[in-house]
Coordinates of C-alpha atoms and ligand atoms in Angstrom, one line a residue:
M1273 CA 101.3 21.0 73.3
S1274 CA 102.1 20.9 69.6
Q1275 CA 100.2 17.7 68.9
E1276 CA 97.2 16.8 71.1
L1277 CA 97.8 13.8 73.3
R1278 CA 95.8 10.6 72.7
A1279 CA 95.5 8.4 75.8
V1280 CA 93.4 5.9 73.8
E1281 CA 93.9 5.1 70.2
W1282 CA 92.5 2.5 67.8
T1283 CA 95.3 1.2 65.6
G1284 CA 93.2 -0.8 63.2
T1285 CA 93.8 -4.1 64.9
G1286 CA 93.7 -3.2 68.6
L1287 CA 94.2 -0.4 71.1
A1288 CA 97.3 1.6 71.9
L1289 CA 97.0 3.0 75.4
I1290 CA 99.5 5.5 76.9
D1291 CA 100.7 3.6 80.0
Q1292 CA 99.9 6.1 82.7
T1293 CA 101.5 4.1 85.4
L1294 CA 104.9 4.9 83.9
L1295 CA 104.5 8.7 83.5
P1296 CA 106.2 11.0 83.8
Q1297 CA 109.5 9.0 83.8
R1298 CA 108.6 7.0 80.7
T1299 CA 106.2 7.6 77.8
E1300 CA 105.3 4.2 76.6
T1301 CA 102.3 2.8 74.8
L1302 CA 100.7 -0.5 75.8
P1303 CA 99.3 -2.5 72.8
V1304 CA 96.0 -4.2 73.6
H1305 CA 94.6 -7.0 71.5
D1306 CA 92.6 -9.0 74.0
V1307 CA 89.9 -8.4 76.6
D1308 CA 92.0 -9.7 79.5
T1309 CA 94.7 -7.2 78.8
L1310 CA 92.2 -4.4 78.5
V1311 CA 90.4 -5.3 81.8
D1312 CA 93.8 -5.4 83.5
A1313 CA 94.9 -2.1 82.0
I1314 CA 91.7 -0.4 83.3
Q1315 CA 92.1 -1.9 86.7
R1316 CA 95.8 -1.0 87.0
L1317 CA 95.1 2.5 85.8
V1318 CA 97.2 2.2 82.7
V1319 CA 94.2 4.0 81.2
R1320 CA 92.2 6.0 83.7
G1321 CA 89.9 9.0 84.1
A1322 CA 86.2 8.5 83.5
P1323 CA 85.9 9.6 79.9
A1324 CA 89.2 7.8 78.9
I1325 CA 88.0 4.5 80.4
G1326 CA 84.7 5.1 78.6
A1327 CA 86.4 5.5 75.3
A1328 CA 88.6 2.4 75.9
G1329 CA 85.6 0.4 77.0
G1330 CA 83.8 1.4 73.8
Y1331 CA 86.6 -0.1 71.8
G1332 CA 86.6 -3.1 74.1
V1333 CA 83.5 -4.3 72.3
A1334 CA 85.5 -4.4 69.1
L1335 CA 88.3 -6.2 70.8
A1336 CA 85.9 -8.8 72.1
L1337 CA 84.5 -9.3 68.6
L1338 CA 88.0 -9.7 67.1
Q1339 CA 89.2 -12.0 69.8
G1340 CA 86.0 -14.0 69.5
E1341 CA 86.6 -14.5 65.8
R1342 CA 90.2 -15.5 66.4
E1343 CA 89.4 -18.0 69.2
G1344 CA 86.1 -19.3 67.9
W1345 CA 83.9 -17.9 70.7
T1346 CA 80.1 -18.2 70.7
E1347 CA 78.1 -15.0 70.8
A1348 CA 77.4 -15.6 74.5
E1349 CA 81.1 -15.7 75.1
V1350 CA 81.7 -12.5 73.3
R1351 CA 78.9 -10.8 75.3
A1352 CA 80.4 -12.2 78.5
A1353 CA 83.8 -10.7 77.6
V1354 CA 82.1 -7.3 76.9
A1355 CA 80.4 -7.6 80.4
R1356 CA 83.9 -8.0 82.0
V1357 CA 85.1 -4.8 80.3
R1358 CA 81.9 -3.0 81.4
E1359 CA 82.5 -4.0 85.1
A1360 CA 86.3 -3.5 85.2
R1361 CA 85.9 -0.5 87.5
P1362 CA 82.6 0.4 89.3
T1363 CA 82.5 4.1 89.9
A1364 CA 82.9 6.0 86.6
V1365 CA 79.5 5.7 84.9
N1366 CA 81.2 6.6 81.5
L1367 CA 82.5 3.0 81.3
M1368 CA 79.0 1.5 81.4
V1369 CA 77.4 4.2 79.3
C1370 CA 80.0 3.9 76.5
V1371 CA 80.0 0.1 76.5
D1372 CA 76.2 0.0 76.4
R1373 CA 76.1 2.6 73.6
V1374 CA 78.5 0.6 71.4
M1375 CA 76.5 -2.6 72.2
T1376 CA 73.5 -1.0 70.5
R1377 CA 75.4 -1.6 67.2
F1378 CA 76.6 -5.1 68.1
A1379 CA 74.3 -6.9 65.8
E1380 CA 75.6 -4.8 62.8
G1381 CA 79.1 -6.2 63.2
L1382 CA 82.6 -4.9 63.6
D1383 CA 82.5 -1.8 61.4
A1384 CA 79.4 -0.4 63.0
V1385 CA 80.9 -1.1 66.5
L1386 CA 84.1 0.7 65.5
A1387 CA 82.2 3.6 64.1
E1388 CA 80.2 4.0 67.3
A1389 CA 83.4 3.8 69.5
A1390 CA 85.1 6.4 67.3
A1391 CA 82.0 8.7 67.5
I1392 CA 82.2 8.5 71.4
Q1393 CA 85.9 9.6 71.2
R1394 CA 85.1 12.5 68.8
E1395 CA 82.1 13.7 70.8
D1396 CA 84.2 13.6 74.0
V1397 CA 86.8 15.9 72.6
E1398 CA 84.0 18.3 71.3
A1399 CA 82.3 18.2 74.7
N1400 CA 85.6 19.0 76.4
R1401 CA 86.2 22.0 74.1
A1402 CA 82.7 23.3 74.8
M1403 CA 83.2 22.8 78.5
G1404 CA 86.4 24.7 78.4
V1405 CA 84.7 27.8 77.0
H1406 CA 81.6 27.6 79.3
G1407 CA 83.7 27.0 82.4
A1408 CA 86.2 29.7 81.6
E1409 CA 83.6 32.3 80.9
W1410 CA 81.5 31.5 83.9
L1411 CA 84.5 31.5 86.2
L1412 CA 85.9 34.8 85.0
K1413 CA 82.5 36.4 85.5
K1414 CA 82.0 34.7 88.9
V1415 CA 85.4 35.6 90.3
G1416 CA 85.2 39.0 88.7
A1417 CA 88.9 39.6 89.1
D1418 CA 90.7 41.7 86.5
R1419 CA 93.9 39.7 87.0
P1420 CA 94.9 36.1 86.1
L1421 CA 93.4 33.4 88.4
R1422 CA 94.9 31.1 91.0
I1423 CA 93.2 27.7 90.6
L1424 CA 93.4 24.5 92.6
T1425 CA 92.7 21.2 91.0
H1426 CA 92.6 17.6 92.3
C1427 CA 93.6 14.4 90.5
N1428 CA 94.1 14.4 86.7
T1429 CA 91.4 15.6 84.3
G1430 CA 93.4 16.5 81.2
A1431 CA 94.0 14.9 77.8
L1432 CA 95.3 11.8 79.6
A1433 CA 91.9 11.3 81.4
T1434 CA 89.7 11.9 78.4
A1435 CA 89.6 11.4 74.6
G1436 CA 91.5 14.7 74.4
W1437 CA 91.8 18.2 75.8
G1438 CA 90.4 17.5 79.2
T1439 CA 87.5 18.5 81.5
A1440 CA 88.6 20.5 84.5
L1441 CA 92.1 20.8 83.0
G1442 CA 90.4 21.7 79.7
V1443 CA 88.8 24.7 81.5
I1444 CA 92.3 25.6 82.9
R1445 CA 93.8 25.3 79.4
E1446 CA 91.1 27.6 78.0
L1447 CA 91.7 30.1 80.8
H1448 CA 95.5 29.9 80.1
S1449 CA 94.9 30.5 76.4
R1450 CA 93.2 33.8 77.4
G1451 CA 96.1 34.8 79.6
S1452 CA 93.9 34.2 82.7
V1453 CA 95.9 31.8 84.7
E1454 CA 98.4 33.0 87.3
V1455 CA 99.2 29.6 88.8
V1456 CA 97.6 26.2 89.2
Y1457 CA 97.9 24.3 92.6
A1458 CA 97.9 20.6 91.6
D1459 CA 97.1 18.4 94.6
E1460 CA 99.4 15.4 94.4
T1461 CA 96.5 13.0 94.7
R1462 CA 97.4 10.2 97.1
P1463 CA 97.9 7.3 96.9
L1464 CA 98.6 6.9 93.1
L1465 CA 99.8 10.5 92.5
Q1466 CA 97.7 11.3 89.4
G1467 CA 98.2 15.0 90.3
S1468 CA 102.0 15.1 90.7
R1469 CA 102.7 12.5 88.0
L1470 CA 100.1 13.3 85.4
T1471 CA 98.6 16.8 85.9
A1472 CA 101.9 18.3 86.6
W1473 CA 103.3 16.6 83.5
E1474 CA 100.4 18.0 81.3
L1475 CA 100.9 21.4 82.8
V1476 CA 104.6 21.3 81.9
Q1477 CA 103.7 20.4 78.3
E1478 CA 101.3 23.3 78.2
G1479 CA 103.7 25.8 79.8
I1480 CA 101.2 26.6 82.6
P1481 CA 102.8 27.8 85.9
H1482 CA 102.0 25.4 88.7
Y1483 CA 102.8 24.1 92.2
V1484 CA 102.4 20.5 93.2
Q1485 CA 101.2 20.4 96.8
A1486 CA 100.3 17.5 99.2
D1487 CA 96.6 16.8 99.4
G1488 CA 96.8 17.8 103.0
A1489 CA 97.9 21.3 102.1
A1490 CA 94.8 22.1 100.0
A1491 CA 92.5 23.2 102.7
G1492 CA 95.1 25.5 104.3
T1493 CA 96.0 27.0 100.9
I1494 CA 92.3 27.8 100.3
L1495 CA 91.6 29.2 103.7
R1496 CA 94.7 31.5 103.5
G1497 CA 93.1 33.1 100.5
E1498 CA 95.7 31.8 98.0
I1499 CA 93.2 30.4 95.6
D1500 CA 90.4 32.0 93.6
A1501 CA 88.5 28.9 92.6
A1502 CA 88.8 25.1 92.6
I1503 CA 88.0 23.0 89.5
V1504 CA 87.8 19.2 89.5
G1505 CA 86.4 16.4 87.3
A1506 CA 83.9 13.7 88.1
D1507 CA 83.4 10.0 87.8
R1508 CA 79.6 10.0 88.4
I1509 CA 77.1 12.7 89.1
A1510 CA 73.8 11.8 90.6
A1511 CA 70.5 13.4 89.7
N1512 CA 70.6 15.7 92.8
G1513 CA 74.2 16.9 91.9
D1514 CA 76.1 14.8 94.4
T1515 CA 79.4 14.0 92.7
A1516 CA 81.8 11.1 93.0
N1517 CA 85.4 12.1 92.2
K1518 CA 88.9 11.2 93.3
V1519 CA 89.2 10.7 97.1
G1520 CA 90.1 14.0 98.7
T1521 CA 87.7 16.0 96.5
V1522 CA 85.1 16.6 99.2
G1523 CA 87.7 18.2 101.5
V1524 CA 88.5 20.7 98.8
A1525 CA 84.8 21.4 98.4
L1526 CA 84.3 21.9 102.1
A1527 CA 87.3 24.3 102.3
C1528 CA 86.0 26.3 99.3
A1529 CA 82.5 26.6 100.8
D1530 CA 84.1 27.9 104.1
A1531 CA 86.3 30.3 102.2
G1532 CA 83.3 31.4 100.0
I1533 CA 85.1 30.7 96.7
P1534 CA 83.7 28.8 93.7
F1535 CA 84.0 25.0 93.6
L1536 CA 83.5 23.9 90.1
V1537 CA 82.9 20.4 88.7
A1538 CA 83.6 20.0 84.9
A1539 CA 82.3 16.8 83.3
P1540 CA 80.5 15.8 80.1
T1541 CA 76.8 14.8 80.3
T1542 CA 78.1 11.2 79.8
T1543 CA 79.2 11.4 83.5
V1544 CA 75.8 12.4 84.7
D1545 CA 73.8 9.4 85.9
L1546 CA 70.2 10.4 86.2
A1547 CA 69.2 6.9 87.2
T1548 CA 71.1 7.4 90.5
A1549 CA 69.0 9.8 92.7
T1550 CA 71.7 10.7 95.2
G1551 CA 75.4 10.2 96.0
A1552 CA 74.4 7.4 98.5
G1553 CA 73.6 5.2 95.4
I1554 CA 77.1 5.6 93.9
H1555 CA 79.4 2.5 94.2
I1556 CA 82.7 3.7 95.5
E1557 CA 85.6 1.5 94.4
L1558 CA 87.7 0.2 97.2
R1559 CA 91.2 -0.5 96.0
A1560 CA 94.0 -2.7 97.3
E1561 CA 95.3 -2.0 100.9
T1562 CA 98.8 -2.1 99.7
E1563 CA 98.4 1.2 97.8
V1564 CA 98.2 3.0 101.1
L1565 CA 100.4 0.7 103.2
E1566 CA 103.4 0.8 100.9
W1567 CA 105.4 3.4 99.1
A1568 CA 107.0 2.5 95.8
G1569 CA 106.7 -1.2 96.5
H1570 CA 108.2 -1.0 100.1
R1571 CA 106.1 -1.5 103.2
T1572 CA 105.9 1.8 105.1
A1573 CA 103.0 1.1 107.6
P1574 CA 103.5 -1.4 110.4
T1575 CA 102.9 -5.0 109.2
E1576 CA 100.0 -5.2 111.7
S1577 CA 98.1 -2.2 110.1
R1578 CA 95.2 -2.5 107.8
G1579 CA 94.7 -0.1 104.9
H1580 CA 91.5 1.8 104.0
N1581 CA 91.6 2.7 100.4
P1582 CA 88.5 4.2 98.8
A1583 CA 89.4 5.5 95.4
F1584 CA 86.7 8.1 95.3
D1585 CA 84.5 10.2 97.6
V1586 CA 81.2 11.9 97.1
T1587 CA 80.9 15.7 97.3
P1588 CA 77.3 16.7 98.2
G1589 CA 75.6 18.9 95.5
R1590 CA 75.1 21.7 98.1
L1591 CA 78.9 22.3 98.0
I1592 CA 79.1 22.5 94.2
T1593 CA 78.9 26.1 93.0
G1594 CA 78.9 25.1 89.3
L1595 CA 78.6 22.0 87.2
V1596 CA 80.1 22.6 83.8
T1597 CA 78.9 20.3 81.0
E1598 CA 79.1 20.8 77.2
R1599 CA 75.6 22.3 77.5
G1600 CA 76.6 25.1 79.9
V1601 CA 76.9 25.7 83.7
L1602 CA 74.4 24.6 86.3
E1603 CA 74.6 26.3 89.6
I1604 CA 73.9 23.3 91.7
S1605 CA 74.2 24.8 95.2
A1606 CA 71.7 27.4 94.0
G1607 CA 69.2 24.7 93.1
E1608 CA 69.8 24.0 89.4
L1609 CA 69.8 20.2 89.7
P1610 CA 71.0 17.8 86.9
G1611 CA 67.8 15.8 87.4
D1612 CA 65.7 18.8 86.5
R1613 CA 67.9 20.4 83.8
L1614 CA 69.6 17.6 82.0
R1615 CA 66.7 15.1 81.3
Ligands
LIG2395 O1 91.2 6.6 89.7 P1 91.3 7.6 88.5 O2 92.6 8.1 88.2 O3 90.6 7.0 87.3 O4 90.3 8.8 89.0 C1 90.1 9.8 88.1 C2 89.3 10.9 88.6 O5 88.9 10.9 89.8 C3 89.0 12.1 87.7 O6 88.9 13.3 88.4 C4 87.7 11.8 87.0 O7 87.7 10.5 86.4 C5 87.5 12.8 85.9 S1 88.6 12.6 84.5 C6 88.2 13.8 83.4

């Protein structure tokens, strides 16, 4: 990619979000100047991916201040608007962490708020770059193959899902830059197709060879020995290493464990929630039934059917060979727990 993609950008007066619901058919930017539009954008997945919604949420504090000034809000009203941004989606802890971090500068006013939000964005890109190197080196050593790797990934964890570069996709990009990627298997990621629409699009931009496969194909591909390792991102990681990520992730982890190949989670420490002891404490977002009962706006399931649509699942830490953060790799299944190592 000649110029690094920016899913979230502060324009000076508001946010410009790449509308990820339209990709890959259309590349359009949604201008955001008020809190309602931001909350709606986060909930409709115009902006998505844990670090990207964290970055957008950070700037949401600035939006609330500016809107409050325009519309004559009291401080309590501005704070209530910020709370709505913070709660727009429940699973990714980055959203809450970033909003809370920016709120520590609230009393200092708009410039301080904007500086903190920008620092979050900058640090996320730096963390992703560091993760790329740590993850690539660990993986090359672990797999020990003297040939390019065949890697499976689930959902989208690239520049679109972060402030830039990517987490799991950042590791893949780093491996690719070293000539160490034979092919990426991108799970399509039902029901909203972040894999086939967004990951495949980013892989095309990067010139990385890939297949898009149905989520249901993943376990078979792994068990047939067609994959060397799987790398995914995370929305929240509990102190014991249990990890919430896009629904379908736990099946990939189970298949990797059975096949005896590495299952890697790549996420910045802003995704680690040491206040949550285990995965049982992670709030899993349940999304609209229509997302699984319809296809492209047309009903496909019988009208009598109900839909079950959890957006995420929890992979137990015992199935996670390595957790890559900007600080290095923790071998969770071997007992290196975030609660002990990242406090
Ligand atoms: O519902 P989404 O598209 O926001 O889900 C995103 C994921 O599950 C990602 O894997 C996760 O947020 C990590 S993004 C670097």
